[in-house]
Coordinates of N, CA, C and O in Angstrom, one line a residue:
X702 N 127.7 101.0 91.1 CA 126.3 101.5 90.9 C 125.4 100.7 91.8 O 125.6 99.5 92.1
X703 N 124.3 101.4 92.2 CA 123.4 100.7 93.1 C 122.0 100.9 92.5 O 121.7 101.9 91.9
X704 N 121.1 99.9 92.9 CA 119.7 100.1 92.6 C 119.0 100.0 94.0 O 119.3 99.1 94.8
X705 N 118.1 100.9 94.2 CA 117.5 101.0 95.6 C 116.0 101.0 95.4 O 115.4 101.8 94.6
X706 N 115.3 100.2 96.2 CA 113.9 100.2 96.4 C 113.6 100.1 97.9 O 114.0 99.2 98.5
X707 N 112.9 101.1 98.4 CA 112.6 101.2 99.8 C 111.1 101.2 100.0 O 110.3 101.8 99.3
X708 N 110.7 100.5 101.1 CA 109.3 100.5 101.5 C 109.4 100.8 103.0 O 110.5 100.8 103.6
X709 N 108.3 101.1 103.7 CA 108.3 101.3 105.1 C 108.9 100.1 105.9 O 109.4 100.3 107.0
X710 N 108.8 99.0 105.3 CA 109.2 97.8 106.1 C 110.5 97.1 105.6 O 111.0 96.3 106.3
X711 N 111.0 97.5 104.5 CA 112.2 96.8 104.0 C 113.0 97.7 103.1 O 112.5 98.7 102.5
X712 N 114.3 97.4 103.0 CA 115.2 98.1 102.0 C 115.8 97.0 101.1 O 116.3 96.0 101.6
X713 N 115.7 97.2 99.8 CA 116.3 96.3 98.9 C 117.3 97.1 98.1 O 117.0 98.0 97.3
X714 N 118.6 96.9 98.4 CA 119.7 97.7 97.8 C 120.6 96.6 97.1 O 121.1 95.7 97.7
X715 N 120.8 96.9 95.8 CA 121.6 95.9 95.0 C 122.8 96.7 94.4 O 122.7 97.7 93.8
X716 N 124.0 96.2 94.7 CA 125.2 96.7 94.1 C 125.4 96.0 92.7 O 125.3 94.7 92.7
X717 N 125.5 96.7 91.7 CA 125.6 96.2 90.3 C 126.8 96.6 89.5 O 127.3 97.7 89.7
X718 N 127.2 95.7 88.7 CA 128.1 96.1 87.6 C 127.3 96.2 86.3 O 126.3 95.5 86.2
X719 N 127.8 97.0 85.4 CA 127.0 97.1 84.2 C 128.0 97.2 83.0 O 129.2 97.3 83.2
X720 N 127.4 97.0 81.8 CA 128.2 97.1 80.6 C 128.0 98.5 80.0 O 126.9 99.1 80.1
X721 N 129.0 99.0 79.3 CA 128.8 100.3 78.6 C 127.7 100.2 77.7 O 127.5 99.3 76.9
X722 N 126.8 101.2 77.7 CA 125.6 101.3 76.9 C 124.4 100.7 77.5 O 123.3 100.9 77.0
X723 N 124.5 100.1 78.7 CA 123.3 99.6 79.4 C 122.4 100.8 79.8 O 122.8 101.9 80.2
X724 N 121.1 100.5 79.7 CA 120.1 101.5 80.1 C 119.6 101.2 81.5 O 119.9 100.1 82.1
X725 N 118.9 102.1 82.1 CA 118.3 101.9 83.4 C 117.5 100.6 83.4 O 117.6 99.8 84.3
X726 N 116.7 100.4 82.4 CA 115.8 99.2 82.3 C 116.7 98.0 82.2 O 116.4 97.0 82.9
X727 N 117.8 98.0 81.4 CA 118.7 96.8 81.4 C 119.2 96.4 82.7 O 119.2 95.2 83.1
X728 N 119.7 97.4 83.5 CA 120.3 97.1 84.8 C 119.3 96.6 85.8 O 119.5 95.7 86.5
X729 N 118.1 97.2 85.7 CA 117.0 96.8 86.7 C 116.6 95.3 86.4 O 116.5 94.5 87.3
X730 N 116.5 95.0 85.1 CA 116.2 93.6 84.7 C 117.2 92.6 85.1 O 117.0 91.5 85.6
X731 N 118.5 93.0 85.0 CA 119.6 92.1 85.3 C 119.8 92.0 86.9 O 120.3 91.0 87.3
X732 N 119.3 93.0 87.6 CA 119.6 93.0 89.1 C 118.8 91.9 89.8 O 119.2 91.5 90.9
X733 N 117.7 91.5 89.3 CA 116.8 90.5 90.0 C 115.9 91.2 91.0 O 115.1 90.5 91.7
X734 N 115.9 92.5 91.1 CA 115.1 93.2 92.1 C 113.6 93.0 91.8 O 112.8 93.0 92.7
X735 N 113.2 92.9 90.5 CA 111.8 92.7 90.2 C 111.3 91.3 90.7 O 110.2 91.2 91.0
X736 N 112.2 90.3 90.7 CA 111.8 89.0 91.2 C 111.5 89.0 92.7 O 110.6 88.3 93.2
X737 N 112.2 89.8 93.4 CA 112.0 89.9 94.9 C 110.9 90.9 95.3 O 110.4 90.8 96.4
X738 N 110.5 91.8 94.4 CA 109.5 92.8 94.7 C 108.5 92.8 93.6 O 108.6 93.7 92.7
X739 N 107.5 91.9 93.7 CA 106.6 91.8 92.5 C 105.6 93.0 92.4 O 104.9 93.1 91.4
X740 N 105.6 93.9 93.4 CA 104.8 95.1 93.2 C 105.4 96.2 92.3 O 104.8 97.1 92.0
X741 N 106.7 96.0 92.0 CA 107.4 96.9 91.1 C 106.9 96.7 89.6 O 106.9 95.5 89.2
X742 N 106.5 97.7 88.9 CA 106.1 97.6 87.5 C 107.0 98.6 86.7 O 107.0 99.8 87.1
X743 N 107.6 98.1 85.7 CA 108.3 99.0 84.8 C 107.4 100.0 84.1 O 107.9 101.1 83.6
X744 N 106.1 99.7 84.0 CA 105.2 100.6 83.4 C 104.7 101.7 84.4 O 104.6 102.9 84.1
X745 N 104.3 101.2 85.6 CA 103.6 102.1 86.6 C 104.5 102.9 87.5 O 104.2 104.0 87.9
X746 N 105.6 102.3 87.9 CA 106.5 103.0 88.9 C 107.3 104.1 88.1 O 107.5 104.0 86.9
X747 N 107.8 105.0 88.9 CA 108.7 106.0 88.4 C 110.1 105.7 88.9 O 110.3 105.0 89.9
X748 N 111.1 106.2 88.2 CA 112.5 105.9 88.4 C 113.3 107.1 88.4 O 113.0 108.1 87.8
X749 N 114.4 107.1 89.2 CA 115.3 108.3 89.3 C 116.7 107.9 89.5 O 117.0 106.8 89.8
X750 N 117.6 108.9 89.2 CA 119.0 108.7 89.5 C 119.4 109.9 90.4 O 119.2 111.1 90.0
X751 N 119.8 109.6 91.6 CA 120.1 110.6 92.6 C 119.0 111.7 92.8 O 119.2 112.9 92.8
X752 N 117.7 111.2 92.9 CA 116.6 112.1 93.1 C 116.0 112.8 91.9 O 115.1 113.5 92.1
X753 N 116.6 112.6 90.7 CA 116.0 113.2 89.5 C 115.3 112.2 88.7 O 115.9 111.1 88.4
X754 N 114.0 112.5 88.4 CA 113.3 111.5 87.5 C 114.0 111.3 86.2 O 114.5 112.2 85.6
X755 N 114.0 110.1 85.8 CA 114.6 109.7 84.5 C 113.7 108.7 83.8 O 112.8 108.1 84.3
X756 N 114.0 108.5 82.5 CA 113.4 107.6 81.6 C 114.1 106.2 81.7 O 115.3 106.2 81.9
X757 N 113.4 105.1 81.5 CA 114.0 103.8 81.6 C 115.1 103.6 80.5 O 116.0 102.8 80.6
X758 N 115.0 104.4 79.4 CA 116.0 104.3 78.3 C 117.3 105.2 78.6 O 118.2 105.2 77.7
X759 N 117.4 105.8 79.8 CA 118.6 106.6 80.1 C 119.8 105.6 80.2 O 119.7 104.6 80.9
X760 N 120.9 106.0 79.7 CA 122.1 105.2 79.8 C 122.7 105.5 81.2 O 122.8 106.6 81.6
X761 N 123.2 104.4 81.8 CA 123.7 104.5 83.1 C 125.3 104.8 83.1 O 125.9 104.5 82.2
X762 N 125.7 105.4 84.3 CA 127.1 105.7 84.5 C 127.6 104.9 85.8 O 126.7 104.6 86.6
X763 N 128.9 104.8 86.0 CA 129.4 104.0 87.1 C 128.9 104.5 88.5 O 128.7 103.8 89.4
X764 N 128.8 105.8 88.6 CA 128.5 106.4 89.9 C 127.0 106.6 90.2 O 126.6 107.1 91.2
X765 N 126.1 106.1 89.3 CA 124.7 106.3 89.4 C 124.1 105.4 90.5 O 124.6 104.3 90.8
X766 N 123.1 106.0 91.2 CA 122.3 105.3 92.1 C 120.8 105.3 91.6 O 120.2 106.4 91.6
X767 N 120.4 104.2 91.1 CA 119.0 104.1 90.5 C 118.0 103.9 91.6 O 118.2 103.0 92.4
X768 N 117.0 104.8 91.6 CA 116.0 104.7 92.7 C 114.7 104.3 92.0 O 114.3 104.9 91.0
X769 N 114.0 103.3 92.6 CA 112.7 102.9 92.2 C 111.7 103.5 93.2 O 111.8 103.2 94.4
X770 N 110.8 104.3 92.7 CA 109.9 105.0 93.5 C 108.6 104.3 93.6 O 108.0 103.8 92.6
X771 N 108.0 104.2 94.8 CA 106.7 103.6 95.0 C 105.6 104.5 94.5 O 105.8 105.7 94.5
X772 N 104.5 103.9 94.2 CA 103.3 104.7 93.8 C 102.8 105.4 95.0 O 102.8 104.9 96.1
X773 N 102.4 106.7 94.9 CA 101.8 107.4 96.0 C 100.4 106.9 96.3 O 99.6 106.7 95.4
X774 N 100.2 106.7 97.6 CA 98.8 106.3 98.0 C 97.9 107.5 98.0 O 96.7 107.3 97.8
X775 N 98.4 108.7 98.3 CA 97.6 109.9 98.4 C 98.4 111.0 97.7 O 99.6 111.0 97.8
X776 N 97.7 111.9 97.1 CA 98.4 113.1 96.5 C 98.8 114.0 97.6 O 97.9 114.5 98.4
X777 N 100.1 114.3 97.7 CA 100.5 115.2 98.8 C 99.8 116.5 98.9 O 99.5 117.1 99.9
X778 N 99.5 117.1 97.7 CA 98.9 118.4 97.7 C 97.5 118.3 98.2 O 97.0 119.2 99.0
X779 N 96.8 117.2 97.9 CA 95.4 117.0 98.4 C 95.4 116.8 99.9 O 94.5 117.3 100.6
X780 N 96.4 116.1 100.4 CA 96.5 115.9 101.9 C 96.7 117.2 102.6 O 96.1 117.5 103.6
X781 N 97.6 118.1 102.0 CA 97.8 119.4 102.7 C 96.5 120.2 102.6 O 96.2 120.9 103.6
X782 N 95.8 120.2 101.5 CA 94.5 120.9 101.4 C 93.5 120.5 102.4 O 92.9 121.3 103.1
X783 N 93.4 119.2 102.6 CA 92.4 118.7 103.6 C 92.9 119.0 105.0 O 92.0 119.4 105.8
X784 N 94.1 118.9 105.3 CA 94.6 119.3 106.6 C 94.4 120.8 106.9 O 94.0 121.2 108.0
X785 N 94.6 121.6 105.9 CA 94.4 123.1 106.1 C 92.9 123.4 106.3 O 92.5 124.3 107.0
X786 N 92.0 122.6 105.5 CA 90.6 122.9 105.6 C 90.1 122.5 107.0 O 89.1 123.1 107.5
X787 N 90.7 121.6 107.7 CA 90.3 121.1 109.0 C 90.6 122.2 110.1 O 90.0 122.2 111.1
X788 N 91.6 123.0 109.8 CA 92.1 123.9 110.9 C 91.3 125.2 110.9 O 90.6 125.6 110.2

């Protein structure tokens, strides 16, 4: 299992072992990734497994790749609207 947090400047990828019954939140807390990336918030950030949004209480499986998503600086729909309006 992996936990992945990517920014434009760095990649933090952690290979983890887990116990049966562990949730996404349990594994993230055990990984130490929060200590290295203080901008991650279990309340504000979104999380996924293989590109699908999940809840922190989701039980993990051995083949899971937990992804920690950064907050969007801009709404992609609004950016497209503004770009289209300029043309």
